[in-house]
Amino acid sequence: YCYLCHDGSRYLFCCDSCPRVVCEHCLGLVEVDPTLCDPDVKFKCPGCHELDERDAKSKWSPYYAFTRNEHGVPVQVLKKLVFMTGVCERASKAQVCADSILILHLVCAGMEHWGSLPQLLHMTLKEYHMEDSLTYEEVIFDLGTNTKLAQWIRKAGRLGAKLAARDFRRKIIFVMVHSEVNRGDLFAGKNEGGEDVATMIEDFIHYVFAPPLHKLVYASTLFMLTCGHLVAFEESFMAMKQAITRLRPEYTILFTTPDFISAVTKMFMVAYSIQVLVQGHTFHEILLDLLNVSLDLRMHTDVLLIHISGLRPPKPPFGSRTHTPIAALSPSIIGYRYSWYHSHRRPWSNSLPIGCPGCGAIRSWSQSKHNLEGKHAKAWVASCLACGRKVFSEPLQGEYQLQGNKVSGWVRYTLWATQAL
């Protein structure tokens, strides 16, 4: 697809310097001269033309889209200038990626998954892909008894072998499961009596991603669609971190609310599909933009991002014309917690109740102010405008960064600094 209009066309010209593609309509070509398709003709997209101007620190110059090298000098192929008629309908650094994608949805037995996030992601991407470049697999697992566990291991083996035969450039894995409220363990299925069975995190991850299925997790994006008990308990959260360190997905996303409702993340998922999987932006660099459009998510839950870098060769800067290989980095892991704040709804990410517990007034909270009497230097206080009752808030312990304004935005807490693997 053309990166300007996101539409197809009879002629699509691939830039010789970057991954972008432009159609003849956006180029303003009424008719396409067959010589433009000759092997020795080079095409430069408008974005690379702008980069060349910037690198040369020159003023604006005419855009020569098609050139041919004659005696070492680029010569314009067309007799007339190209006057662009297209309008950039997306971000100027966007492209339309054609990477093959796997969406793997693993569902614990008994979970309702009709209209789920993975299905929404698949539906959003279908318009941009051919059938052989977009694969969706939805599998129900049940590890509740030894017999069921043995059946799953065989099933996971067949599934892993089938998917491993495909060279997917992008792998997005969802695990939909309940978490236990007292320890943070994850439910594995149902026992002989039909009751839910929970298991420790390390055992759950080991069996759900039984070999060779575990190989698919490497350099993938893993969404854990479960309630926040998994991350609320230190033991279960550290066990999850160890499992991530072993399997090495590039990104892992978890949620903190005790009663997670996946429907509130639908706007996030649609934005993720377009911004990351279609337009090619790097996930951790654009995560704040995705959160800002997720209006239903921000009051419902915090978002945890665990990023393992160094699993792939680093991408060159966008629009770079050099093809020199970049040395791979050693793998390292870092963790962040993103919490939405609002001055009189969620000061320091602590949600204020809709009703004042002192007088029962509805939505009576004042804008939070700096609490000079607080123990923390950044403590805030909000007061009920009806009765004067005060509620105090302060940031979580550890390093943090505000990404917003005085009224609202996101706090990014560093769960742990970069650790080499």
Coordinates of C-alpha atoms in Angstrom, one line a residue:
Y1 CA 0.0 0.0 0.0
C2 CA 1.0 3.6 -0.6
Y3 CA 2.4 5.2 2.6
L4 CA 0.7 8.5 1.8
C5 CA -2.9 7.5 1.0
H6 CA -2.8 3.9 2.4
D7 CA -4.5 2.7 -0.7
G8 CA -3.5 0.4 -3.5
S9 CA -3.1 1.3 -7.2
R10 CA -2.1 -0.1 -10.6
Y11 CA 1.5 1.1 -10.1
L12 CA 3.3 1.2 -6.7
F13 CA 6.8 2.5 -6.8
C14 CA 9.2 1.1 -4.1
C15 CA 11.8 3.6 -2.8
D16 CA 15.3 2.4 -3.4
S17 CA 16.5 4.0 -0.1
C18 CA 13.8 3.0 2.5
P19 CA 10.9 0.6 2.9
R20 CA 8.2 3.1 1.8
V21 CA 6.0 2.7 -1.3
V22 CA 4.2 5.5 -3.3
C23 CA 1.4 5.1 -5.8
E24 CA 1.2 6.9 -9.2
H25 CA -1.8 8.9 -8.1
C26 CA -0.1 10.6 -5.1
L27 CA 2.9 11.2 -7.4
G28 CA 0.7 13.1 -9.8
L29 CA 1.4 10.9 -12.7
V30 CA -1.5 10.9 -15.2
E31 CA 0.2 8.3 -17.3
V32 CA 3.0 6.0 -16.3
D33 CA 5.9 5.8 -18.8
P34 CA 7.0 2.2 -19.1
T35 CA 10.6 3.3 -18.8
L36 CA 10.0 4.1 -15.2
C37 CA 10.0 0.4 -14.5
D38 CA 13.4 -0.2 -16.1
P39 CA 15.9 -1.9 -13.7
D40 CA 18.4 1.0 -13.9
V41 CA 15.8 3.6 -12.9
K42 CA 15.9 4.6 -9.2
F43 CA 12.9 5.9 -7.3
K44 CA 13.2 8.2 -4.3
C45 CA 10.2 8.8 -2.1
P46 CA 9.3 12.3 -0.8
G47 CA 10.5 11.4 2.7
C48 CA 14.0 10.5 1.5
H49 CA 14.1 13.7 -0.6
E50 CA 13.4 15.7 2.6
L51 CA 16.1 13.8 4.4
D52 CA 18.6 14.5 1.7
E53 CA 17.8 18.2 1.9
R54 CA 18.2 18.1 5.7
D55 CA 21.5 16.2 5.5
A56 CA 22.9 18.6 2.9
K57 CA 21.6 21.6 5.0
S58 CA 20.2 23.0 1.8
K59 CA 17.1 25.0 1.0
W60 CA 14.1 23.5 -0.7
S61 CA 14.8 22.0 -4.1
P62 CA 12.6 20.4 -6.8
Y63 CA 11.6 16.8 -6.2
Y64 CA 13.1 14.4 -8.8
A65 CA 11.4 11.1 -8.1
F66 CA 12.9 9.0 -10.9
T67 CA 16.6 9.2 -11.8
R68 CA 19.1 7.2 -13.9
N69 CA 22.8 7.1 -13.3
E70 CA 24.8 8.4 -16.4
H71 CA 28.6 8.6 -16.1
G72 CA 28.3 8.6 -12.3
V73 CA 25.7 11.5 -12.3
P74 CA 22.0 11.0 -11.5
V75 CA 19.9 12.3 -14.3
Q76 CA 16.1 12.9 -14.2
V77 CA 14.2 10.4 -16.3
L78 CA 11.0 12.3 -16.7
K79 CA 11.0 15.3 -19.0
K80 CA 8.8 17.3 -16.6
L81 CA 9.0 17.7 -12.8
V82 CA 6.8 15.6 -10.6
F83 CA 4.2 17.7 -8.8
M84 CA 3.0 15.7 -5.9
T85 CA -0.8 15.7 -5.6
G86 CA -1.0 13.2 -2.7
V87 CA -1.7 14.2 0.9
C88 CA 0.1 12.5 3.8
E89 CA -2.8 11.0 5.7
R90 CA -0.7 9.4 8.4
A91 CA 2.5 10.2 10.3
S92 CA 5.3 11.4 8.1
K93 CA 7.6 8.6 9.3
A94 CA 5.0 5.9 8.7
Q95 CA 5.1 3.1 6.2
V96 CA 2.8 0.2 5.4
C97 CA 4.6 -2.9 6.6
A98 CA 4.2 -6.2 4.9
D99 CA 5.8 -8.3 7.5
S100 CA 4.3 -11.8 8.0
I101 CA 2.4 -11.9 11.3
L102 CA 1.4 -14.6 13.7
I103 CA -1.4 -14.0 16.3
L104 CA -1.4 -16.9 18.8
H105 CA -4.3 -16.8 21.3
L106 CA -4.0 -19.3 24.2
V107 CA -7.2 -19.6 26.2
C108 CA -7.6 -21.4 29.5
A109 CA -10.5 -23.8 29.6
G110 CA -13.7 -22.1 30.9
M111 CA -12.7 -18.6 29.8
E112 CA -15.2 -16.6 27.7
H113 CA -13.3 -15.4 24.6
W114 CA -16.0 -14.4 22.1
G115 CA -15.1 -11.0 20.7
S116 CA -11.7 -11.1 22.4
L117 CA -8.7 -8.7 21.9
P118 CA -6.8 -11.1 19.6
Q119 CA -9.8 -11.5 17.4
L120 CA -10.1 -7.7 17.2
L121 CA -6.4 -7.4 16.3
H122 CA -6.8 -10.1 13.6
M123 CA -9.8 -8.3 12.1
T124 CA -8.0 -4.9 12.1
L125 CA -5.0 -6.3 10.2
K126 CA -6.9 -8.4 7.6
E127 CA -7.4 -5.4 5.4
Y128 CA -3.6 -5.0 5.1
H129 CA -2.6 -8.6 4.5
M130 CA -2.9 -11.4 2.1
E131 CA -4.1 -14.7 3.5
D132 CA -0.6 -16.2 3.6
S133 CA 1.0 -13.3 5.4
L134 CA -1.4 -13.2 8.4
T135 CA -2.0 -16.2 10.6
Y136 CA -4.4 -16.5 13.5
E137 CA -4.4 -19.5 15.8
E138 CA -6.8 -19.8 18.8
V139 CA -6.2 -22.7 21.0
I140 CA -7.8 -23.8 24.3
F141 CA -5.6 -25.4 26.9
D142 CA -6.6 -27.5 29.9
L143 CA -3.9 -28.8 32.3
G144 CA -6.2 -29.7 35.2
T145 CA -5.4 -33.4 35.3
N146 CA -2.4 -35.5 34.4
T147 CA -4.3 -37.0 31.4
K148 CA -5.2 -33.5 30.1
L149 CA -1.6 -32.3 30.6
A150 CA -0.3 -35.2 28.5
Q151 CA -2.8 -34.4 25.8
W152 CA -1.8 -30.7 25.8
I153 CA 1.9 -31.5 25.6
R154 CA 1.3 -33.5 22.5
K155 CA -1.0 -30.8 21.1
A156 CA 1.5 -28.1 21.8
G157 CA 4.2 -30.2 20.1
R158 CA 2.2 -30.4 16.9
L159 CA 1.2 -26.8 17.0
G160 CA 4.8 -25.6 17.7
A161 CA 6.2 -27.7 14.9
K162 CA 3.6 -26.4 12.4
L163 CA 4.1 -22.8 13.3
A164 CA 7.9 -23.1 13.5
A165 CA 8.0 -24.1 9.9
R166 CA 6.8 -20.5 9.0
D167 CA 9.3 -17.6 9.2
F168 CA 7.1 -15.1 10.9
R169 CA 8.6 -11.6 11.1
R170 CA 6.1 -10.6 13.9
K171 CA 4.7 -12.8 16.6
I172 CA 2.0 -11.5 19.0
I173 CA 1.0 -14.0 21.7
F174 CA -2.0 -13.6 24.0
V175 CA -2.5 -15.7 27.2
M176 CA -6.1 -15.4 28.5
V177 CA -6.3 -16.9 32.0
H178 CA -7.6 -16.2 35.6
S179 CA -5.2 -15.5 38.4
E180 CA -5.6 -16.7 42.0
V181 CA -6.4 -13.9 44.5
N182 CA -4.3 -15.1 47.5
R183 CA -1.0 -15.9 45.8
G184 CA -1.1 -14.7 42.2
D185 CA -0.9 -18.2 40.8
L186 CA -2.5 -18.8 37.4
F187 CA -5.3 -21.2 36.7
A188 CA -4.3 -24.1 34.5
G189 CA -7.7 -25.8 33.8
K190 CA -10.2 -28.0 35.6
N191 CA -9.8 -31.2 37.6
E192 CA -11.9 -34.4 37.5
G193 CA -14.7 -32.7 39.4
G194 CA -14.8 -29.7 37.1
E195 CA -13.2 -27.3 39.6
D196 CA -10.6 -24.8 38.6
V197 CA -7.0 -25.7 39.4
A198 CA -4.3 -23.1 39.9
T199 CA -0.6 -23.7 39.5
M200 CA 2.6 -21.8 40.3
I201 CA 3.8 -19.4 37.6
E202 CA 7.0 -21.3 36.7
D203 CA 5.0 -24.5 36.1
F204 CA 2.2 -22.8 34.3
I205 CA 4.6 -21.1 31.8
H206 CA 6.7 -24.3 31.4
Y207 CA 3.7 -26.4 30.4
V208 CA 1.6 -23.9 28.4
F209 CA 4.7 -23.2 26.3
A210 CA 5.7 -26.9 26.1
P211 CA 8.5 -27.6 23.6
P212 CA 8.7 -26.8 20.7
L213 CA 6.0 -24.1 21.3
H214 CA 8.4 -22.2 23.6
K215 CA 10.6 -21.3 20.7
L216 CA 7.8 -19.1 19.3
V217 CA 8.0 -16.8 22.3
Y218 CA 11.5 -15.6 21.5
A219 CA 11.5 -12.0 20.3
S220 CA 7.7 -11.9 20.3
T221 CA 5.2 -9.6 22.0
L222 CA 3.4 -11.3 24.9
F223 CA 0.1 -10.0 26.3
M224 CA -0.9 -11.6 29.6
L225 CA -4.7 -11.0 29.7
T226 CA -5.2 -11.8 33.4
C227 CA -6.1 -9.9 36.6
G228 CA -3.5 -8.0 38.6
H229 CA -3.0 -10.6 41.3
L230 CA -0.1 -12.0 39.2
V231 CA 1.9 -8.8 39.7
A232 CA 0.5 -7.8 43.1
F233 CA 2.5 -10.5 44.9
E234 CA 6.3 -10.3 44.9
E235 CA 6.8 -14.1 44.6
S236 CA 4.5 -14.5 41.6
F237 CA 5.7 -11.4 39.9
M238 CA 9.4 -12.4 40.3
A239 CA 8.5 -15.9 39.0
M240 CA 6.9 -14.3 36.0
K241 CA 10.1 -12.2 35.5
Q242 CA 12.2 -15.3 35.6
A243 CA 10.0 -17.0 33.0
I244 CA 10.2 -14.0 30.8
T245 CA 14.0 -14.0 31.2
R246 CA 14.1 -17.7 30.1
L247 CA 11.7 -17.4 27.1
R248 CA 12.8 -13.9 26.1
P249 CA 9.9 -12.3 24.4
E250 CA 10.9 -8.8 23.3
Y251 CA 7.9 -7.2 25.0
T252 CA 5.6 -8.4 27.8
I253 CA 2.5 -6.5 28.8
L254 CA 0.7 -7.1 32.1
F255 CA -2.1 -5.3 34.0
T256 CA -2.4 -4.4 37.6
T257 CA -6.2 -4.1 38.3
P258 CA -7.6 -6.9 40.5
D259 CA -10.6 -7.3 38.2
F260 CA -9.2 -6.9 34.7
I261 CA -11.7 -6.2 31.9
S262 CA -10.1 -6.8 28.6
A263 CA -12.8 -4.7 26.8
V264 CA -11.3 -1.5 28.1
T265 CA -8.1 -2.1 26.1
K266 CA -9.8 -2.3 22.7
M267 CA -8.8 1.2 21.7
F268 CA -5.2 0.4 22.8
M269 CA -5.2 -2.7 20.6
V270 CA -6.5 -1.0 17.5
A271 CA -4.0 1.8 17.9
Y272 CA -1.2 -0.8 18.5
S273 CA -2.2 -2.7 15.3
I274 CA -2.1 0.5 13.1
Q275 CA 0.9 2.3 14.7
V276 CA 3.2 -0.7 15.3
L277 CA 2.2 -3.5 13.0
V278 CA 1.1 -1.5 10.0
Q279 CA 3.0 1.8 10.2
G280 CA 6.2 0.2 11.6
H281 CA 6.8 2.4 14.7
T282 CA 8.8 0.8 17.5
F283 CA 6.5 -0.3 20.3
H284 CA 8.3 1.1 23.4
E285 CA 9.0 4.4 21.6
I286 CA 5.3 4.9 20.8
L287 CA 3.7 3.3 23.9
L288 CA 2.8 6.6 25.5
D289 CA 0.9 7.6 22.3
L290 CA -1.0 4.4 22.5
L291 CA -1.9 4.9 26.1
N292 CA -3.1 8.5 25.5
V293 CA -5.8 7.3 23.0
S294 CA -6.9 4.5 25.4
L295 CA -9.5 6.5 27.2
D296 CA -11.3 3.6 28.9
L297 CA -8.1 2.0 30.1
R298 CA -6.5 4.8 32.0
M299 CA -8.9 4.8 35.0
H300 CA -9.2 1.0 35.0
T301 CA -5.6 -0.3 35.3
D302 CA -1.9 0.5 35.3
V303 CA 0.1 -1.1 32.5
L304 CA 3.4 -2.9 33.1
L305 CA 5.9 -3.2 30.2
I306 CA 8.9 -5.6 30.4
H307 CA 11.3 -5.0 27.5
I308 CA 14.2 -7.2 26.5
S309 CA 16.4 -5.4 24.1
G310 CA 19.2 -6.9 22.0
L311 CA 17.3 -9.9 20.7
R312 CA 17.3 -8.6 17.1
P313 CA 19.9 -6.6 15.2
P314 CA 19.1 -2.9 15.8
K315 CA 17.1 -1.1 13.1
P316 CA 18.9 1.7 11.3
P317 CA 17.5 5.2 11.8
F318 CA 14.3 5.7 9.8
G319 CA 15.1 6.7 6.3
S320 CA 18.8 5.8 6.6
R321 CA 20.4 5.1 3.2
T322 CA 23.3 3.1 4.6
H323 CA 23.2 -0.7 4.4
T324 CA 26.2 -1.2 6.8
P325 CA 25.3 -3.9 9.3
I326 CA 24.8 -2.7 12.9
A327 CA 26.5 -4.8 15.6
A328 CA 24.0 -6.6 17.8
L329 CA 23.8 -5.6 21.4
S330 CA 23.9 -8.0 24.4
P331 CA 20.4 -8.8 25.7
S332 CA 19.2 -6.8 28.7
I333 CA 15.9 -6.4 30.5
I334 CA 14.1 -3.4 32.0
G335 CA 10.7 -3.0 33.5
Y336 CA 8.3 0.0 33.6
R337 CA 4.9 0.7 35.2
Y338 CA 2.7 3.3 33.5
S339 CA 0.0 4.9 35.7
W340 CA -2.4 7.6 34.7
Y341 CA -2.8 10.6 37.0
H342 CA -5.4 13.4 37.1
S343 CA -5.4 16.3 39.5
H344 CA -8.9 15.9 40.9
R345 CA -9.8 12.3 39.8
R346 CA -6.6 10.3 40.2
P347 CA -3.9 12.2 42.1
W348 CA -0.6 10.3 41.9
S349 CA -2.6 7.5 40.2
N350 CA -4.7 6.9 43.4
S351 CA -8.4 7.0 42.2
L352 CA -10.7 9.2 44.3
P353 CA -14.1 7.6 45.0
I354 CA -17.0 9.2 43.2
G355 CA -18.7 9.9 46.5
C356 CA -17.0 11.6 49.5
P357 CA -16.8 9.1 52.4
G358 CA -17.4 12.0 54.8
C359 CA -20.5 13.7 53.6
G360 CA -21.7 11.6 50.6
A361 CA -21.4 14.4 48.1
I362 CA -20.8 13.3 44.5
R363 CA -17.8 14.5 42.5
S364 CA -17.0 17.1 45.1
W365 CA -13.2 16.8 45.0
S366 CA -11.0 19.9 44.5
Q367 CA -8.0 20.0 42.3
S368 CA -5.1 18.4 44.1
K369 CA -2.4 20.7 45.6
H370 CA 1.0 20.2 47.0
N371 CA 0.7 19.0 50.6
L372 CA 3.2 21.0 52.6
E373 CA 2.6 18.8 55.7
G374 CA 3.1 15.5 53.9
K375 CA 6.0 13.2 54.6
H376 CA 6.8 12.9 50.9
A377 CA 8.2 16.0 49.1
K378 CA 5.8 15.4 46.2
A379 CA 2.7 14.6 48.3
W380 CA -0.6 16.0 47.1
V381 CA -3.9 16.6 48.9
A382 CA -7.4 16.9 47.6
S383 CA -10.3 18.3 49.6
C384 CA -14.0 17.8 49.5
L385 CA -15.6 21.1 48.5
A386 CA -18.7 20.2 50.6
C387 CA -17.3 19.1 53.9
G388 CA -13.5 19.8 53.7
R389 CA -12.5 16.1 54.1
K390 CA -8.9 15.6 52.8
V391 CA -7.4 12.7 50.9
F392 CA -3.6 12.5 50.7
S393 CA -1.6 10.9 47.8
E394 CA 2.0 10.4 47.0
P395 CA 4.0 8.7 44.3
L396 CA 5.2 5.1 44.6
Q397 CA 8.7 4.4 45.8
G398 CA 11.5 4.4 43.2
E399 CA 12.5 6.4 40.1
Y400 CA 9.7 7.9 38.1
Q401 CA 9.1 10.4 35.3
L402 CA 6.0 12.5 34.6
Q403 CA 4.8 12.4 31.0
G404 CA 2.0 14.9 30.8
N405 CA 1.0 18.3 32.3
K406 CA -0.1 19.6 35.7
V407 CA -3.7 18.4 35.2
S408 CA -3.3 14.9 33.7
G409 CA -0.8 12.5 32.1
W410 CA 1.1 9.4 32.8
V411 CA 3.7 8.5 35.4
R412 CA 6.3 6.1 34.3
Y413 CA 7.8 4.2 37.2
T414 CA 11.0 2.2 36.7
L415 CA 10.4 -1.2 38.2
W416 CA 14.1 -2.1 37.8
A417 CA 17.0 -0.6 36.0
T418 CA 18.5 -2.2 32.9
Q419 CA 19.9 -5.7 33.8
A420 CA 22.2 -7.7 31.5
L421 CA 21.0 -11.2 30.7

